[in-house]
Structures are given as C-alpha cells and as structure tokens.
Amino acid sequence: MENGNQFDDAVSALENIKILKQTLKSENEAIELEITKAKEELAWLQTAYLPLQDLKDGIIEILAVGAESYEMASIRPGISGLAVNSAWTSKHEQFGSPLRYETLQDALSGKLGDYPACQIFTPQKAQFDDRVLLSLLFKTIEPTLREIMERMTPEEFGYGVIAPSEIGPGLKERRGMIQAIKENIQELELKKGANVQKLTALS
C-alpha cells in the first residue's frame, strides 16, 4: 500500500513538473513576443525623423559638442604648451615643467621668436576650423544661429521629401522613451533567462 502511494506521488510530481515546464515555456514565448514588439518600437524611434524644431535644437547640440571637443583637443593643449614650455623650440631643457620667470620675460621680449606659440586656437597653421569660433564664441553666436535657422524653410532641412508619418516624437520625449524601452527589454531578458535556468534544472 505504501509503495502504491509513493508511485502515485511520483506520478503526480512528474505531472506537476510537466505542467510547470509548459507554464515556463509559455511564459517565455509571451516574453519573446514582448521583446520583439519592444525592439520594433525601439528601432522605429531610433530611425524616425525628428520634428523640425527638435532637429534645429539637435543641430545646436552638435555644434556645442563640436565646440567642446575642439577646446579639449586643440585650445587646452595649446594653452598647456605655453605653460610647460613645449611651444618654445629653444627651451628643450624645460619641457614639461612650468614656465620660469626668465622664459616668460624672454617670450614677452621676443627673444623666443615671433610669438609662434601664441597660435593656440588654430595649431594646424595651414588650416582653419570653424570650431575655433564655436569654441570661443558659442554663447555669443548661438542666438544668431537660431535666428538663421528660423528664417530657413522646412525644405532646406530636408522635410520636403519625407511624409508626416515618418516623423516621430520630439528629442527630449524620444530620449526618455528609448531609455524606458531599453530598460524594459533588459528586464524581460532577465526574466526569460531566469525561466531558462528553471527549465534547465527541471530537465
């Protein structure tokens, strides 16, 4: 009688395992469907065009980042070159250390040349980069840039060749939506992974 009960218990346990495995598989199928939909929405948000005003704001952002990049890559190293003697060819023994009083006076008097080290804004002397002006004067010229863009037609920004249905949410809203979708996908992937581990353990 006892063996019979054990057998029944084992059969019941196996049935429960089958049911649990099927439940986990069904859950993962539903999760996969959610992930697919979320990725489709994410792809659309990442490729859809911006509303015109948001595109203008985006252009300003690009110019601002370009200005900051130029400062870091050219202007700050140029100022540092003046400070640590690397800009003066006749002061090799002092490279890397701060200007001495004597070097400063020699530079001011012209003894170190015709102020070649003063070209800190455009270190590539044969070239000119608009980011010089952006880096030095961005806050001053930003309103002018915005005024120019306001006078431009939508067609000048490329909106004459796209349909309204191709335009997605605004810049700020879209960034928030994309972040939320990415976080949701990550959570779904974790949940799916946990189910896979359970299925592996039940196999």
Short mmCIF file of C-alpha atoms in Angstrom, two decimals:
data_model
loop_
_atom_site.label_atom_id
_atom_site.label_comp_id
_atom_site.label_asym_id
_atom_site.label_seq_id
_atom_site.Cartn_x
_atom_site.Cartn_y
_atom_site.Cartn_z
CA MET A 1 0.00 0.00 0.00
CA GLU A 2 2.86 2.29 0.89
CA ASN A 3 4.59 1.59 -2.45
CA GLY A 4 1.38 2.43 -4.22
CA ASN A 5 1.23 5.80 -2.50
CA GLN A 6 4.83 6.52 -3.40
CA PHE A 7 4.13 5.62 -7.02
CA ASP A 8 1.11 7.91 -7.11
CA ASP A 9 3.14 10.69 -5.52
CA ALA A 10 5.90 10.23 -8.11
CA VAL A 11 3.41 10.29 -10.99
CA SER A 12 1.81 13.40 -9.52
CA ALA A 13 5.21 15.05 -9.13
CA LEU A 14 6.10 14.25 -12.75
CA GLU A 15 2.80 15.69 -13.91
CA ASN A 16 3.43 18.83 -11.88
CA ILE A 17 6.90 19.14 -13.43
CA LYS A 18 5.41 18.80 -16.93
CA ILE A 19 2.82 21.45 -16.15
CA LEU A 20 5.46 23.76 -14.67
CA LYS A 21 7.76 23.27 -17.68
CA GLN A 22 4.91 24.04 -20.05
CA THR A 23 3.99 27.11 -18.00
CA LEU A 24 7.59 28.36 -18.12
CA LYS A 25 7.77 27.73 -21.88
CA SER A 26 4.51 29.60 -22.42
CA GLU A 27 5.78 32.48 -20.29
CA ASN A 28 8.97 32.66 -22.35
CA GLU A 29 7.00 32.65 -25.60
CA ALA A 30 4.97 35.59 -24.31
CA ILE A 31 8.16 37.33 -23.14
CA GLU A 32 9.76 36.77 -26.57
CA LEU A 33 6.72 38.38 -28.18
CA GLU A 34 7.02 41.38 -25.83
CA ILE A 35 10.74 41.70 -26.56
CA THR A 36 10.11 41.57 -30.32
CA LYS A 37 7.46 44.30 -30.10
CA ALA A 38 9.70 46.44 -27.86
CA LYS A 39 12.64 46.08 -30.25
CA GLU A 40 10.44 47.04 -33.21
CA GLU A 41 9.27 50.15 -31.35
CA LEU A 42 12.86 50.94 -30.37
CA ALA A 43 14.03 50.58 -33.98
CA TRP A 44 11.31 52.95 -35.16
CA LEU A 45 12.13 55.54 -32.51
CA GLN A 46 15.81 55.39 -33.41
CA THR A 47 15.24 55.81 -37.15
CA ALA A 48 12.16 58.06 -37.36
CA TYR A 49 12.78 61.68 -38.29
CA LEU A 50 12.60 64.43 -35.69
CA PRO A 51 10.06 67.25 -35.68
CA LEU A 52 11.56 70.34 -37.35
CA GLN A 53 12.12 72.34 -34.16
CA ASP A 54 13.76 69.39 -32.47
CA LEU A 55 16.07 68.96 -35.44
CA LYS A 56 17.12 72.60 -35.04
CA ASP A 57 17.79 72.01 -31.34
CA GLY A 58 19.76 68.91 -32.27
CA ILE A 59 21.92 70.91 -34.65
CA ILE A 60 22.70 73.36 -31.85
CA GLU A 61 23.64 70.40 -29.63
CA ILE A 62 26.01 69.05 -32.31
CA LEU A 63 27.68 72.44 -32.67
CA ALA A 64 28.01 72.79 -28.90
CA VAL A 65 29.62 69.35 -28.58
CA GLY A 66 31.91 70.16 -31.51
CA ALA A 67 32.95 73.36 -29.75
CA GLU A 68 33.71 71.48 -26.54
CA SER A 69 35.60 68.82 -28.47
CA TYR A 70 37.77 71.44 -30.16
CA GLU A 71 38.52 73.06 -26.82
CA MET A 72 39.68 69.73 -25.39
CA ALA A 73 41.66 68.66 -28.48
CA SER A 74 43.27 71.95 -29.51
CA ILE A 75 42.83 75.00 -27.29
CA ARG A 76 43.58 73.42 -23.92
CA PRO A 77 46.67 71.59 -25.25
CA GLY A 78 47.75 74.89 -26.85
CA ILE A 79 47.50 76.74 -23.55
CA SER A 80 49.23 73.85 -21.80
CA GLY A 81 52.00 74.02 -24.40
CA LEU A 82 52.60 77.64 -23.47
CA ALA A 83 52.59 76.78 -19.79
CA VAL A 84 55.00 73.83 -19.87
CA ASN A 85 57.47 75.16 -22.46
CA SER A 86 56.66 72.67 -25.26
CA ALA A 87 55.76 75.58 -27.53
CA TRP A 88 59.26 77.06 -27.44
CA THR A 89 61.87 75.31 -29.56
CA SER A 90 64.77 76.97 -27.76
CA LYS A 91 63.87 75.74 -24.26
CA HIS A 92 64.20 71.97 -24.61
CA GLU A 93 65.64 71.53 -21.15
CA GLN A 94 62.46 72.87 -19.58
CA PHE A 95 59.87 70.79 -21.48
CA GLY A 96 57.14 69.54 -19.16
CA SER A 97 57.77 71.96 -16.32
CA PRO A 98 56.01 75.32 -15.83
CA LEU A 99 57.38 78.48 -17.43
CA ARG A 100 60.16 80.09 -15.42
CA TYR A 101 60.19 83.84 -14.94
CA GLU A 102 63.16 84.12 -17.28
CA THR A 103 61.33 82.21 -20.06
CA LEU A 104 58.26 84.36 -19.62
CA GLN A 105 60.33 87.53 -19.95
CA ASP A 106 62.20 86.15 -22.97
CA ALA A 107 58.87 85.35 -24.64
CA LEU A 108 57.49 88.82 -23.92
CA SER A 109 60.60 90.49 -25.28
CA GLY A 110 60.53 88.45 -28.50
CA LYS A 111 63.75 86.55 -27.79
CA LEU A 112 61.98 83.23 -28.35
CA GLY A 113 60.75 84.13 -31.80
CA ASP A 114 57.81 85.91 -33.36
CA TYR A 115 55.30 84.51 -30.87
CA PRO A 116 54.73 81.20 -32.75
CA ALA A 117 53.40 79.61 -29.58
CA CYS A 118 50.55 82.11 -29.46
CA GLN A 119 48.73 80.19 -32.18
CA ILE A 120 46.73 78.20 -29.66
CA PHE A 121 43.33 78.46 -31.39
CA THR A 122 44.45 77.01 -34.73
CA PRO A 123 47.53 74.88 -34.03
CA GLN A 124 47.35 73.45 -37.55
CA LYS A 125 48.62 76.65 -39.13
CA ALA A 126 47.73 75.67 -42.70
CA GLN A 127 44.09 75.02 -41.82
CA PHE A 128 41.14 76.83 -40.29
CA ASP A 129 38.45 75.05 -38.32
CA ASP A 130 35.05 76.67 -37.69
CA ARG A 131 35.08 75.08 -34.26
CA VAL A 132 37.57 77.76 -33.24
CA LEU A 133 34.79 80.33 -33.37
CA LEU A 134 32.26 77.92 -31.87
CA SER A 135 34.57 77.09 -29.00
CA LEU A 136 35.41 80.70 -28.19
CA LEU A 137 32.14 82.41 -29.01
CA PHE A 138 29.40 79.76 -28.92
CA LYS A 139 27.22 81.51 -26.33
CA THR A 140 27.53 84.72 -28.31
CA ILE A 141 26.71 83.29 -31.74
CA GLU A 142 24.10 80.70 -30.69
CA PRO A 143 21.20 83.20 -30.84
CA THR A 144 22.31 84.25 -34.33
CA LEU A 145 22.48 80.63 -35.46
CA ARG A 146 18.97 80.05 -34.12
CA GLU A 147 17.68 83.17 -35.89
CA ILE A 148 19.17 81.99 -39.17
CA MET A 149 17.53 78.59 -38.79
CA GLU A 150 14.17 80.19 -38.01
CA ARG A 151 14.35 82.03 -41.34
CA MET A 152 15.08 78.83 -43.23
CA THR A 153 12.29 76.81 -44.83
CA PRO A 154 11.41 73.24 -43.83
CA GLU A 155 12.56 72.20 -47.31
CA GLU A 156 16.07 73.46 -46.54
CA PHE A 157 16.14 70.97 -43.67
CA GLY A 158 15.01 68.11 -45.94
CA TYR A 159 11.35 67.99 -44.85
CA GLY A 160 10.12 68.37 -48.43
CA VAL A 161 10.99 64.76 -49.23
CA ILE A 162 9.51 62.94 -46.22
CA ALA A 163 5.95 62.19 -45.15
CA PRO A 164 4.48 63.38 -41.82
CA SER A 165 4.06 59.71 -40.80
CA GLU A 166 7.86 59.35 -40.89
CA ILE A 167 8.28 61.95 -38.15
CA GLY A 168 8.47 60.64 -34.59
CA PRO A 169 8.30 62.26 -31.14
CA GLY A 170 10.43 65.21 -30.08
CA LEU A 171 14.02 64.97 -28.93
CA LYS A 172 13.50 65.07 -25.14
CA GLU A 173 10.44 62.83 -25.19
CA ARG A 174 12.10 60.36 -27.53
CA ARG A 175 15.24 60.04 -25.44
CA GLY A 176 13.07 59.21 -22.43
CA MET A 177 11.04 56.68 -24.43
CA ILE A 178 14.16 54.97 -25.80
CA GLN A 179 15.68 54.71 -22.33
CA ALA A 180 12.46 53.24 -20.92
CA ILE A 181 12.19 50.67 -23.72
CA LYS A 182 15.83 49.61 -23.30
CA GLU A 183 15.28 49.12 -19.57
CA ASN A 184 12.10 47.13 -20.26
CA ILE A 185 13.92 44.89 -22.76
CA GLN A 186 16.67 44.30 -20.21
CA GLU A 187 14.14 43.30 -17.55
CA LEU A 188 12.36 40.97 -19.98
CA GLU A 189 15.66 39.35 -20.98
CA LEU A 190 16.49 38.76 -17.30
CA LYS A 191 13.07 37.23 -16.69
CA LYS A 192 13.44 35.00 -19.74
CA GLY A 193 16.91 33.95 -18.60
CA ALA A 194 15.60 33.02 -15.15
CA ASN A 195 12.91 30.85 -16.77
CA VAL A 196 15.51 29.14 -18.95
CA GLN A 197 17.55 28.31 -15.85
CA LYS A 198 14.47 26.81 -14.20
CA LEU A 199 13.70 24.76 -17.32
CA THR A 200 17.30 23.50 -17.39
CA ALA A 201 17.05 22.48 -13.74
CA LEU A 202 13.78 20.63 -14.41
CA SER A 203 15.14 18.72 -17.41
#
